[in-house]
PDB file of C-alpha atoms in Angstrom:
ATOM      1  CA  MET N   1      54.192 -21.879-147.583  1.00 51.00           C
ATOM      2  CA  LYS N   2      55.990 -22.945-150.754  1.00 54.00           C
ATOM      3  CA  ILE N   3      58.161 -26.060-150.836  1.00 53.00           C
ATOM      4  CA  GLY N   4      59.667 -26.699-154.233  1.00 57.00           C
ATOM      5  CA  THR N   5      56.894 -26.186-156.754  1.00 64.00           C
ATOM      6  CA  SER N   6      54.104 -27.016-154.290  1.00 59.00           C
ATOM      7  CA  THR N   7      52.207 -24.442-152.229  1.00 56.00           C
ATOM      8  CA  TYR N   8      50.725 -25.445-148.870  1.00 54.00           C
ATOM      9  CA  GLY N   9      48.317 -23.582-146.584  1.00 54.00           C
ATOM     10  CA  SER N  10      50.265 -22.469-143.542  1.00 60.00           C
ATOM     11  CA  GLY N  11      47.339 -21.173-141.506  1.00 82.00           C
ATOM     12  CA  VAL N  12      48.936 -17.721-141.269  1.00 88.00           C
ATOM     13  CA  LEU N  13      46.896 -14.613-142.057  1.00 91.00           C
ATOM     14  CA  GLU N  14      49.127 -11.763-143.191  1.00 93.00           C
ATOM     15  CA  ILE N  15      47.798  -8.233-142.716  1.00 96.00           C
ATOM     16  CA  ASN N  16      49.284  -4.764-142.938  1.00 96.00           C
ATOM     17  CA  ILE N  17      48.039  -2.071-140.572  1.00 97.00           C
ATOM     18  CA  LYS N  18      49.388   1.444-141.054  1.00 95.00           C
ATOM     19  CA  GLY N  19      52.641   0.121-142.525  1.00 94.00           C
ATOM     20  CA  THR N  20      53.228  -2.600-139.910  1.00 95.00           C
ATOM     21  CA  GLN N  21      53.207  -6.154-141.247  1.00 95.00           C
ATOM     22  CA  LEU N  22      51.502  -8.596-138.898  1.00 95.00           C
ATOM     23  CA  ASN N  23      50.991 -12.351-138.916  1.00 93.00           C
ATOM     24  CA  LEU N  24      47.928 -13.862-137.234  1.00 94.00           C
ATOM     25  CA  PHE N  25      47.785 -17.591-136.534  1.00 91.00           C
ATOM     26  CA  SER N  26      46.740 -20.184-133.981  1.00 89.00           C
ATOM     27  CA  TYR N  27      49.198 -22.363-132.088  1.00 86.00           C
ATOM     28  CA  LYS N  28      48.779 -25.355-129.777  1.00 84.00           C
ATOM     29  CA  SER N  29      51.532 -26.137-127.310  1.00 83.00           C
ATOM     30  CA  LYS N  30      52.594 -29.770-127.309  1.00 83.00           C
ATOM     31  CA  GLU N  31      53.784 -29.437-123.716  1.00 85.00           C
ATOM     32  CA  THR N  32      50.807 -27.695-122.096  1.00 84.00           C
ATOM     33  CA  LYS N  33      48.140 -28.741-124.646  1.00 85.00           C
ATOM     34  CA  ASN N  34      46.876 -25.143-124.470  1.00 86.00           C
ATOM     35  CA  SER N  35      45.836 -23.292-127.606  1.00 87.00           C
ATOM     36  CA  TYR N  36      46.963 -19.735-128.326  1.00 88.00           C
ATOM     37  CA  PHE N  37      46.169 -17.044-130.855  1.00 91.00           C
ATOM     38  CA  ILE N  38      49.381 -15.368-131.986  1.00 91.00           C
ATOM     39  CA  ILE N  39      49.700 -11.773-133.186  1.00 94.00           C
ATOM     40  CA  GLU N  40      53.244 -11.383-134.483  1.00 92.00           C
ATOM     41  CA  THR N  41      55.275  -8.733-136.222  1.00 92.00           C
ATOM     42  CA  GLN N  42      58.866  -8.949-137.331  1.00 89.00           C
ATOM     43  CA  ASP N  43      58.898  -5.218-138.028  1.00 92.00           C
ATOM     44  CA  LYS N  44      60.513  -2.914-135.517  1.00 90.00           C
ATOM     45  CA  CYS N  45      57.648  -1.679-133.371  1.00 90.00           C
ATOM     46  CA  SER N  46      57.410   0.202-130.076  1.00 90.00           C
ATOM     47  CA  TYR N  47      55.657  -1.495-127.171  1.00 91.00           C
ATOM     48  CA  SER N  48      52.868   1.113-127.063  1.00 91.00           C
ATOM     49  CA  ASN N  49      52.184   0.875-130.811  1.00 93.00           C
ATOM     50  CA  PHE N  50      52.075  -2.905-130.683  1.00 93.00           C
ATOM     51  CA  ILE N  51      49.637  -2.853-127.752  1.00 92.00           C
ATOM     52  CA  SER N  52      47.389  -0.494-129.718  1.00 92.00           C
ATOM     53  CA  LEU N  53      47.457  -2.773-132.775  1.00 95.00           C
ATOM     54  CA  GLN N  54      46.884  -5.861-130.660  1.00 94.00           C
ATOM     55  CA  ASP N  55      43.867  -4.397-128.837  1.00 93.00           C
ATOM     56  CA  GLU N  56      42.115  -3.362-132.040  1.00 95.00           C
ATOM     57  CA  ILE N  57      42.807  -6.743-133.672  1.00 96.00           C
ATOM     58  CA  ILE N  58      41.259  -8.506-130.664  1.00 94.00           C
ATOM     59  CA  LEU N  59      38.218  -6.205-130.735  1.00 95.00           C
ATOM     60  CA  ALA N  60      37.767  -6.680-134.496  1.00 96.00           C
ATOM     61  CA  ILE N  61      37.878 -10.481-134.184  1.00 95.00           C
ATOM     62  CA  THR N  62      35.510 -10.441-131.192  1.00 94.00           C
ATOM     63  CA  TYR N  63      33.044  -8.322-133.162  1.00 96.00           C
ATOM     64  CA  LEU N  64      33.233 -10.354-136.363  1.00 96.00           C
ATOM     65  CA  THR N  65      33.226 -13.873-134.884  1.00 95.00           C
ATOM     66  CA  GLY N  66      31.686 -13.505-131.431  1.00 94.00           C
ATOM     67  CA  THR N  67      34.801 -15.120-129.918  1.00 91.00           C
ATOM     68  CA  PHE N  68      36.758 -13.144-127.304  1.00 91.00           C
ATOM     69  CA  LEU N  69      40.498 -13.858-127.273  1.00 86.00           C
ATOM     70  CA  GLY N  70      41.757 -11.320-124.725  1.00 78.00           C
ATOM     71  CA  LYS N  71      41.386 -13.004-121.332  1.00 83.00           C
ATOM     72  CA  GLU N  72      45.130 -13.567-120.911  1.00 86.00           C
ATOM     73  CA  ILE N  73      47.681 -11.772-123.084  1.00 89.00           C
ATOM     74  CA  TYR N  74      51.410 -12.463-123.090  1.00 90.00           C
ATOM     75  CA  ILE N  75      53.601  -9.833-124.741  1.00 91.00           C
ATOM     76  CA  ILE N  76      56.977 -11.156-125.887  1.00 89.00           C
ATOM     77  CA  GLY N  77      59.665  -8.999-127.479  1.00 90.00           C
ATOM     78  CA  SER N  78      63.094  -9.399-129.007  1.00 88.00           C
ATOM     79  CA  ASP N  79      65.954  -7.199-130.179  1.00 85.00           C
ATOM     80  CA  THR N  80      66.050  -9.064-133.500  1.00 82.00           C
ATOM     81  CA  ASN N  81      63.398 -10.282-135.909  1.00 79.00           C
ATOM     82  CA  THR N  82      64.624 -13.868-135.541  1.00 78.00           C
ATOM     83  CA  PHE N  83      63.399 -13.969-131.913  1.00 80.00           C
ATOM     84  CA  GLU N  84      66.367 -16.177-130.978  1.00 79.00           C
ATOM     85  CA  LYS N  85      66.636 -14.193-127.758  1.00 81.00           C
ATOM     86  CA  ASN N  86      63.340 -12.958-126.387  1.00 81.00           C
ATOM     87  CA  SER N  87      61.804 -11.874-123.134  1.00 81.00           C
ATOM     88  CA  VAL N  88      58.330 -11.496-121.655  1.00 79.00           C
ATOM     89  CA  LEU N  89      57.521  -7.782-121.662  1.00 81.00           C
ATOM     90  CA  SER N  90      54.178  -8.003-119.866  1.00 80.00           C
ATOM     91  CA  LEU N  91      51.244 -10.163-118.881  1.00 81.00           C
ATOM     92  CA  LYS N  92      47.908  -8.405-119.261  1.00 79.00           C
ATOM     93  CA  ARG N  93      44.240  -8.665-120.076  1.00 78.00           C
ATOM     94  CA  PHE N  94      42.226  -6.911-122.738  1.00 79.00           C
ATOM     95  CA  PHE N  95      41.314  -3.380-121.625  1.00 71.00           C
ATOM     96  CA  ASP N  96      37.619  -4.273-121.426  1.00 73.00           C
ATOM     97  CA  ASP N  97      36.032  -7.343-119.850  1.00 76.00           C
ATOM     98  CA  LEU N  98      34.294  -8.749-122.897  1.00 82.00           C
ATOM     99  CA  LYS N  99      32.771 -12.196-123.286  1.00 84.00           C
ATOM    100  CA  ASN N 100      31.898 -14.427-126.217  1.00 86.00           C
ATOM    101  CA  GLY N 101      28.900 -12.964-128.031  1.00 90.00           C
ATOM    102  CA  TYR N 102      27.191 -12.893-131.429  1.00 94.00           C
ATOM    103  CA  ALA N 103      29.046 -13.099-134.721  1.00 95.00           C
ATOM    104  CA  ALA N 104      28.438 -10.281-137.181  1.00 97.00           C
ATOM    105  CA  ILE N 105      29.324 -12.364-140.233  1.00 96.00           C
ATOM    106  CA  PRO N 106      28.539 -16.034-140.942  1.00 96.00           C
ATOM    107  CA  ASP N 107      31.295 -18.601-141.114  1.00 94.00           C
ATOM    108  CA  VAL N 108      31.684 -20.832-144.157  1.00 93.00           C
ATOM    109  CA  THR N 109      29.751 -23.669-142.485  1.00 94.00           C
ATOM    110  CA  LEU N 110      26.638 -21.532-142.011  1.00 94.00           C
ATOM    111  CA  GLN N 111      26.862 -20.290-145.600  1.00 95.00           C
ATOM    112  CA  HIS N 112      26.941 -23.918-146.802  1.00 94.00           C
ATOM    113  CA  GLN N 113      24.003 -24.824-144.547  1.00 93.00           C
ATOM    114  CA  VAL N 114      21.775 -22.205-146.183  1.00 93.00           C
ATOM    115  CA  ASN N 115      23.060 -23.134-149.670  1.00 94.00           C
ATOM    116  CA  ALA N 116      24.559 -19.694-150.264  1.00 94.00           C
ATOM    117  CA  PRO N 117      27.545 -19.123-152.552  1.00 94.00           C
ATOM    118  CA  VAL N 118      30.485 -18.762-150.182  1.00 94.00           C
ATOM    119  CA  ILE N 119      31.790 -15.221-149.683  1.00 95.00           C
ATOM    120  CA  ARG N 120      34.819 -14.882-147.435  1.00 93.00           C
ATOM    121  CA  PHE N 121      35.629 -11.804-145.380  1.00 95.00           C
ATOM    122  CA  SER N 122      38.582 -10.332-147.238  1.00 94.00           C
ATOM    123  CA  VAL N 123      41.941  -9.371-145.796  1.00 95.00           C
ATOM    124  CA  LYS N 124      41.369  -5.866-147.171  1.00 96.00           C
ATOM    125  CA  CYS N 125      38.144  -5.506-145.183  1.00 96.00           C
ATOM    126  CA  LEU N 126      39.823  -6.798-142.026  1.00 97.00           C
ATOM    127  CA  GLU N 127      42.623  -4.276-142.466  1.00 97.00           C
ATOM    128  CA  SER N 128      40.060  -1.505-143.032  1.00 97.00           C
ATOM    129  CA  LEU N 129      38.099  -2.531-139.933  1.00 97.00           C
ATOM    130  CA  ILE N 130      41.184  -2.523-137.690  1.00 97.00           C
ATOM    131  CA  THR N 131      42.418   0.773-139.144  1.00 97.00           C
ATOM    132  CA  GLU N 132      39.027   2.390-138.549  1.00 97.00           C
ATOM    133  CA  LEU N 133      39.113   1.206-134.922  1.00 97.00           C
ATOM    134  CA  ILE N 134      42.506   2.867-134.503  1.00 96.00           C
ATOM    135  CA  ASP N 135      41.504   6.116-136.202  1.00 95.00           C
ATOM    136  CA  SER N 136      37.964   6.603-134.877  1.00 95.00           C
ATOM    137  CA  LEU N 137      37.034   6.506-131.197  1.00 95.00           C
ATOM    138  CA  VAL N 138      33.360   6.802-132.192  1.00 94.00           C
ATOM    139  CA  TYR N 139      33.609   3.710-134.408  1.00 96.00           C
ATOM    140  CA  LYS N 140      35.427   1.851-131.631  1.00 95.00           C
ATOM    141  CA  ARG N 141      32.756   2.779-129.078  1.00 95.00           C
ATOM    142  CA  THR N 142      30.078   1.384-131.385  1.00 96.00           C
ATOM    143  CA  LEU N 143      31.761  -2.027-131.477  1.00 96.00           C
ATOM    144  CA  LEU N 144      32.435  -2.012-127.728  1.00 95.00           C
ATOM    145  CA  LEU N 145      28.771  -1.216-127.042  1.00 95.00           C
ATOM    146  CA  LEU N 146      27.707  -4.139-129.225  1.00 95.00           C
ATOM    147  CA  CYS N 147      30.166  -6.605-127.699  1.00 94.00           C
ATOM    148  CA  GLN N 148      29.167  -5.559-124.169  1.00 93.00           C
ATOM    149  CA  ALA N 149      25.449  -5.705-124.960  1.00 94.00           C
ATOM    150  CA  HIS N 150      25.462  -9.257-126.325  1.00 90.00           C
ATOM    151  CA  THR N 151      25.581 -10.920-122.897  1.00 88.00           C
ATOM    152  CA  GLU N 152      23.227  -8.562-121.037  1.00 92.00           C
ATOM    153  CA  PRO N 153      19.527  -9.189-120.306  1.00 91.00           C
ATOM    154  CA  ALA N 154      17.249  -8.284-123.203  1.00 90.00           C
ATOM    155  CA  TYR N 155      15.979  -5.054-121.605  1.00 89.00           C
ATOM    156  CA  VAL N 156      19.575  -3.833-121.136  1.00 91.00           C
ATOM    157  CA  THR N 157      20.655  -5.042-124.571  1.00 93.00           C
ATOM    158  CA  SER N 158      17.924  -2.978-126.235  1.00 93.00           C
ATOM    159  CA  THR N 159      19.225   0.220-124.633  1.00 92.00           C
ATOM    160  CA  LEU N 160      22.883  -0.460-125.484  1.00 94.00           C
ATOM    161  CA  TYR N 161      22.018  -1.354-129.082  1.00 95.00           C
ATOM    162  CA  SER N 162      20.018   1.884-129.355  1.00 94.00           C
ATOM    163  CA  VAL N 163      23.010   3.901-128.152  1.00 94.00           C
ATOM    164  CA  ALA N 164      25.257   2.028-130.615  1.00 96.00           C
ATOM    165  CA  LEU N 165      22.828   2.794-133.460  1.00 95.00           C
ATOM    166  CA  GLU N 166      22.823   6.490-132.551  1.00 93.00           C
ATOM    167  CA  THR N 167      26.624   6.470-132.340  1.00 95.00           C
ATOM    168  CA  ILE N 168      27.310   4.926-135.754  1.00 96.00           C
ATOM    169  CA  THR N 169      24.543   6.851-137.561  1.00 94.00           C
ATOM    170  CA  ASN N 170      25.907  10.151-136.228  1.00 92.00           C
ATOM    171  CA  LYS N 171      29.383   9.268-137.471  1.00 94.00           C
ATOM    172  CA  ILE N 172      28.207   8.341-140.955  1.00 94.00           C
ATOM    173  CA  SER N 173      25.815  11.301-141.169  1.00 91.00           C
ATOM    174  CA  GLU N 174      28.718  13.695-140.535  1.00 89.00           C
ATOM    175  CA  GLU N 175      30.419  12.288-143.629  1.00 88.00           C
ATOM    176  CA  ILE N 176      27.362  12.824-145.867  1.00 85.00           C
ATOM    177  CA  LYS N 177      27.658  16.122-147.726  1.00 80.00           C
ATOM    178  CA  GLU N 178      23.996  16.425-148.723  1.00 79.00           C
ATOM    179  CA  LYS N 179      21.987  17.114-145.567  1.00 78.00           C
ATOM    180  CA  ILE N 180      18.304  16.264-145.155  1.00 75.00           C
ATOM    181  CA  LYS N 181      15.995  19.245-145.582  1.00 80.00           C
ATOM    182  CA  PRO N 182      12.211  18.546-145.432  1.00 80.00           C
ATOM    183  CA  ILE N 183      11.655  21.848-147.298  1.00 84.00           C
ATOM    184  CA  LYS N 184      13.945  21.643-150.309  1.00 82.00           C
ATOM    185  CA  GLU N 185      13.704  25.291-151.391  1.00 84.00           C
ATOM    186  CA  LYS N 186      15.819  27.470-149.083  1.00 85.00           C
ATOM    187  CA  GLU N 187      13.843  30.633-149.901  1.00 87.00           C
ATOM    188  CA  ILE N 188      10.547  29.020-148.918  1.00 89.00           C
ATOM    189  CA  SER N 189      12.061  27.732-145.696  1.00 86.00           C
ATOM    190  CA  ASN N 190      13.426  31.166-144.768  1.00 89.00           C
ATOM    191  CA  ASN N 191      10.162  32.939-145.616  1.00 89.00           C
ATOM    192  CA  LEU N 192       8.118  30.469-143.570  1.00 89.00           C
ATOM    193  CA  ARG N 193      10.460  30.882-140.614  1.00 89.00           C
ATOM    194  CA  CYS N 194      10.144  34.677-140.782  1.00 91.00           C
ATOM    195  CA  GLU N 195       6.336  34.579-140.989  1.00 88.00           C
ATOM    196  CA  LEU N 196       6.103  32.230-138.020  1.00 91.00           C
ATOM    197  CA  LYS N 197       8.338  34.480-135.936  1.00 90.00           C
ATOM    198  CA  LYS N 198       6.174  37.491-136.826  1.00 90.00           C
ATOM    199  CA  ALA N 199       3.091  35.603-135.687  1.00 91.00           C
ATOM    200  CA  LEU N 200       4.839  34.565-132.489  1.00 91.00           C
ATOM    201  CA  GLN N 201       5.668  38.198-131.673  1.00 90.00           C
ATOM    202  CA  GLU N 202       1.925  38.947-131.424  1.00 89.00           C
ATOM    203  CA  PHE N 203       1.683  36.509-128.491  1.00 89.00           C
ATOM    204  CA  LYS N 204       4.947  37.438-126.758  1.00 90.00           C
ATOM    205  CA  ALA N 205       3.238  39.495-124.026  1.00 89.00           C
ATOM    206  CA  LYS N 206       0.985  36.567-123.173  1.00 88.00           C
ATOM    207  CA  LEU N 207       3.806  33.995-122.988  1.00 88.00           C
ATOM    208  CA  SER N 208       6.423  33.367-120.343  1.00 91.00           C
ATOM    209  CA  ASP N 209      10.028  34.043-121.314  1.00 89.00           C
ATOM    210  CA  GLU N 210      10.701  30.320-121.158  1.00 91.00           C
ATOM    211  CA  ALA N 211       7.797  29.474-123.487  1.00 90.00           C
ATOM    212  CA  PHE N 212       8.734  32.217-125.955  1.00 90.00           C
ATOM    213  CA  THR N 213      12.365  31.075-126.085  1.00 90.00           C
ATOM    214  CA  LYS N 214      11.359  27.445-126.525  1.00 91.00           C
ATOM    215  CA  ILE N 215       8.942  28.174-129.412  1.00 91.00           C
ATOM    216  CA  THR N 216      11.490  30.447-131.094  1.00 90.00           C
ATOM    217  CA  SER N 217      14.015  27.654-130.961  1.00 91.00           C
ATOM    218  CA  ASP N 218      11.483  25.240-132.483  1.00 88.00           C
ATOM    219  CA  ILE N 219      10.826  27.673-135.345  1.00 89.00           C
ATOM    220  CA  ASP N 220      14.567  27.996-135.990  1.00 88.00           C
ATOM    221  CA  ARG N 221      14.693  24.206-136.422  1.00 82.00           C
ATOM    222  CA  ILE N 222      11.617  24.008-138.620  1.00 85.00           C
ATOM    223  CA  ASN N 223      13.597  22.611-141.534  1.00 82.00           C
ATOM    224  CA  SER N 224      15.423  19.974-139.489  1.00 80.00           C
ATOM    225  CA  PRO N 225      14.764  16.281-140.234  1.00 79.00           C
ATOM    226  CA  THR N 226      12.895  13.997-137.857  1.00 80.00           C
ATOM    227  CA  ASN N 227      14.811  11.467-135.750  1.00 81.00           C
ATOM    228  CA  LYS N 228      13.577   8.704-138.038  1.00 84.00           C
ATOM    229  CA  GLN N 229      14.840  10.518-141.124  1.00 86.00           C
ATOM    230  CA  LYS N 230      18.240  11.083-139.494  1.00 87.00           C
ATOM    231  CA  LEU N 231      18.557   7.440-138.472  1.00 89.00           C
ATOM    232  CA  LEU N 232      17.571   6.106-141.895  1.00 92.00           C
ATOM    233  CA  GLN N 233      19.726   8.509-143.927  1.00 92.00           C
ATOM    234  CA  PRO N 234      22.986   6.496-143.475  1.00 94.00           C
ATOM    235  CA  PHE N 235      21.253   3.354-144.769  1.00 95.00           C
ATOM    236  CA  LYS N 236      20.120   5.201-147.883  1.00 92.00           C
ATOM    237  CA  HIS N 237      23.600   6.698-148.296  1.00 92.00           C
ATOM    238  CA  LEU N 238      25.198   3.227-148.166  1.00 94.00           C
ATOM    239  CA  ASN N 239      22.513   1.667-150.438  1.00 94.00           C
ATOM    240  CA  ILE N 240      21.173  -0.611-147.704  1.00 95.00           C
ATOM    241  CA  THR N 241      17.534  -1.597-148.192  1.00 93.00           C
ATOM    242  CA  LEU N 242      15.734  -2.496-144.950  1.00 93.00           C
ATOM    243  CA  PRO N 243      12.477  -4.472-144.692  1.00 91.00           C
ATOM    244  CA  SER N 244       9.611  -2.880-142.765  1.00 92.00           C
ATOM    245  CA  LYS N 245      10.220  -4.948-139.598  1.00 93.00           C
ATOM    246  CA  ASP N 246      13.798  -3.707-139.363  1.00 95.00           C
ATOM    247  CA  ILE N 247      12.621  -0.106-139.802  1.00 94.00           C
ATOM    248  CA  GLU N 248      10.034  -0.665-137.066  1.00 93.00           C
ATOM    249  CA  ALA N 249      12.833  -1.845-134.763  1.00 93.00           C
ATOM    250  CA  ILE N 250      14.758   1.354-135.458  1.00 93.00           C
ATOM    251  CA  GLU N 251      11.640   3.361-134.631  1.00 90.00           C
ATOM    252  CA  ARG N 252      11.604   1.767-131.147  1.00 88.00           C
ATOM    253  CA  ARG N 253      15.057   3.172-130.421  1.00 85.00           C
ATOM    254  CA  ASN N 254      13.680   6.281-128.716  1.00 81.00           C
ATOM    255  CA  ASP N 255      11.513   4.137-126.423  1.00 82.00           C
ATOM    256  CA  PHE N 256      14.514   2.041-125.401  1.00 86.00           C
ATOM    257  CA  LEU N 257      16.694   5.095-124.733  1.00 80.00           C
ATOM    258  CA  HIS N 258      14.055   6.488-122.369  1.00 74.00           C
ATOM    259  CA  GLY N 259      13.432   3.236-120.548  1.00 75.00           C
ATOM    260  CA  ARG N 260      10.105   2.515-122.236  1.00 78.00           C
ATOM    261  CA  ILE N 261      10.334  -1.230-122.765  1.00 75.00           C
ATOM    262  CA  PRO N 262       7.392  -2.320-124.958  1.00 69.00           C
ATOM    263  CA  GLU N 263       4.890  -4.574-123.232  1.00 65.00           C
ATOM    264  CA  GLN N 264       3.863  -7.354-125.553  1.00 66.00           C
ATOM    265  CA  ASP N 265       2.012 -10.613-125.020  1.00 72.00           C
ATOM    266  CA  ASP N 266       4.711 -12.282-127.110  1.00 79.00           C
ATOM    267  CA  LYS N 267       7.633 -13.023-124.761  1.00 85.00           C
ATOM    268  CA  HIS N 268       9.962 -13.230-127.764  1.00 91.00           C
ATOM    269  CA  TYR N 269       9.138  -9.748-129.075  1.00 90.00           C
ATOM    270  CA  LEU N 270      11.939  -7.864-127.328  1.00 91.00           C
ATOM    271  CA  SER N 271      14.654 -10.381-128.248  1.00 93.00           C
ATOM    272  CA  LEU N 272      13.543 -10.363-131.888  1.00 94.00           C
ATOM    273  CA  THR N 273      13.501  -6.564-131.942  1.00 94.00           C
ATOM    274  CA  ASN N 274      17.006  -6.524-130.457  1.00 95.00           C
ATOM    275  CA  GLY N 275      18.145  -8.917-133.173  1.00 96.00           C
ATOM    276  CA  ARG N 276      16.803  -6.596-135.865  1.00 96.00           C
ATOM    277  CA  LEU N 277      18.562  -3.614-134.285  1.00 96.00           C
ATOM    278  CA  LEU N 278      21.802  -5.592-134.181  1.00 97.00           C
ATOM    279  CA  PHE N 279      21.496  -6.477-137.860  1.00 97.00           C
ATOM    280  CA  CYS N 280      20.895  -2.834-138.801  1.00 97.00           C
ATOM    281  CA  ILE N 281      23.929  -1.672-136.827  1.00 97.00           C
ATOM    282  CA  ASN N 282      26.130  -4.425-138.291  1.00 97.00           C
ATOM    283  CA  CYS N 283      25.099  -3.361-141.798  1.00 97.00           C
ATOM    284  CA  LEU N 284      26.261   0.204-141.136  1.00 97.00           C
ATOM    285  CA  VAL N 285      29.489  -0.831-139.404  1.00 97.00           C
ATOM    286  CA  LEU N 286      30.486  -3.213-142.193  1.00 97.00           C
ATOM    287  CA  LYS N 287      29.308  -1.252-145.226  1.00 96.00           C
ATOM    288  CA  HIS N 288      31.178   1.767-143.882  1.00 95.00           C
ATOM    289  CA  ILE N 289      34.487  -0.077-144.403  1.00 95.00           C
ATOM    290  CA  GLY N 290      33.539  -1.232-147.904  1.00 95.00           C
ATOM    291  CA  PHE N 291      32.284  -4.730-147.031  1.00 96.00           C
ATOM    292  CA  GLU N 292      30.074  -6.607-149.479  1.00 95.00           C
ATOM    293  CA  GLY N 293      28.873 -10.000-148.382  1.00 96.00           C
ATOM    294  CA  TYR N 294      26.669 -11.759-145.834  1.00 97.00           C
ATOM    295  CA  VAL N 295      25.617 -10.474-142.436  1.00 97.00           C
ATOM    296  CA  VAL N 296      24.083 -12.789-139.842  1.00 97.00           C
ATOM    297  CA  TYR N 297      20.360 -12.095-139.391  1.00 97.00           C
ATOM    298  CA  HIS N 298      19.977 -12.726-135.665  1.00 96.00           C
ATOM    299  CA  PRO N 299      16.150 -12.671-135.479  1.00 96.00           C
ATOM    300  CA  SER N 300      16.122 -15.822-137.610  1.00 96.00           C
ATOM    301  CA  ILE N 301      18.919 -17.364-135.519  1.00 95.00           C
ATOM    302  CA  TYR N 302      16.838 -16.644-132.406  1.00 95.00           C
ATOM    303  CA  GLN N 303      13.758 -18.210-133.979  1.00 95.00           C
ATOM    304  CA  PHE N 304      15.781 -21.291-134.926  1.00 94.00           C
ATOM    305  CA  ASN N 305      17.255 -21.656-131.422  1.00 94.00           C
ATOM    306  CA  ASN N 306      13.835 -21.273-129.771  1.00 95.00           C
ATOM    307  CA  ASN N 307      11.955 -23.644-132.099  1.00 94.00           C
ATOM    308  CA  LEU N 308       9.905 -20.809-133.599  1.00 94.00           C
ATOM    309  CA  LYS N 309       8.825 -20.418-137.181  1.00 94.00           C
ATOM    310  CA  ILE N 310      11.789 -19.034-139.118  1.00 94.00           C
ATOM    311  CA  GLU N 311      10.454 -16.124-141.136  1.00 91.00           C
ATOM    312  CA  GLU N 312      13.578 -15.161-143.089  1.00 93.00           C
ATOM    313  CA  SER N 313      16.989 -16.496-144.069  1.00 94.00           C
ATOM    314  CA  LEU N 314      19.643 -16.901-141.370  1.00 96.00           C
ATOM    315  CA  ILE N 315      21.978 -14.622-143.359  1.00 96.00           C
ATOM    316  CA  ARG N 316      21.450 -11.629-145.622  1.00 95.00           C
ATOM    317  CA  LYS N 317      23.641 -10.202-148.342  1.00 94.00           C
ATOM    318  CA  VAL N 318      24.427  -6.496-148.092  1.00 91.00           C
TER     319      VAL N 318
END
């Protein structure tokens, strides 16, 4: 806000999503003493388009900050951009019953506490995040899985995080042109496949049809990457370096998906593993939209909250 030659912070965040200019700001009513988060546009916008924008903004903020703002939503419209005459168009809730959860990025206070140079989440990244949520149902499902998982018991959280990891890695892998091939030379791969099928033919009479079909299918996929290779490829593609403990957490994904919860003497093991999975997923989600900055490292936050030895920094730069 500029008055004369002086510029003052107005507390309004201006963003542009697919050509629609939006203002985001907080407001406290003097009459009711209630606080509100306002999503406003003075552009001409249909009700359905505005609802779509509003939902993705709420989801983006819930994901980034861990604060859910969609319990009660009032939609107000006007025929003019001055809003001199307005009416309540609807009263609604967010389409999913989310709760406050874990922040993906650290606020400025946490960055100061760990003596890190402050890096703010840019408007450009916020616009990219919201746009990606609008354009990609797969990306949106990843964030919904995370936000739902945050408040579940640890054994449920591990499964939901594993599904979210699979979801986002599949999306990014589809965008990578160079596919993983354990055998780099195509001719060698084809020759090996042919020789194995010839050898299999010698045993066909001794095998059931089901066994023969299954082995043939395995030979056809002989040059396919392992699950671990497929899951780690997006990290390599986005230049994300993971420590060994984070890679070990990713390797447990298959156990979690099949209900094999690891039995450990350490009662904190599962929660710490979940925190490492969450960090890995957040890295992919944020780097995919061009983010460069700090990501909260939840294993260290968990250790801090439970009076355990803190092994690593509370935030990591990616």
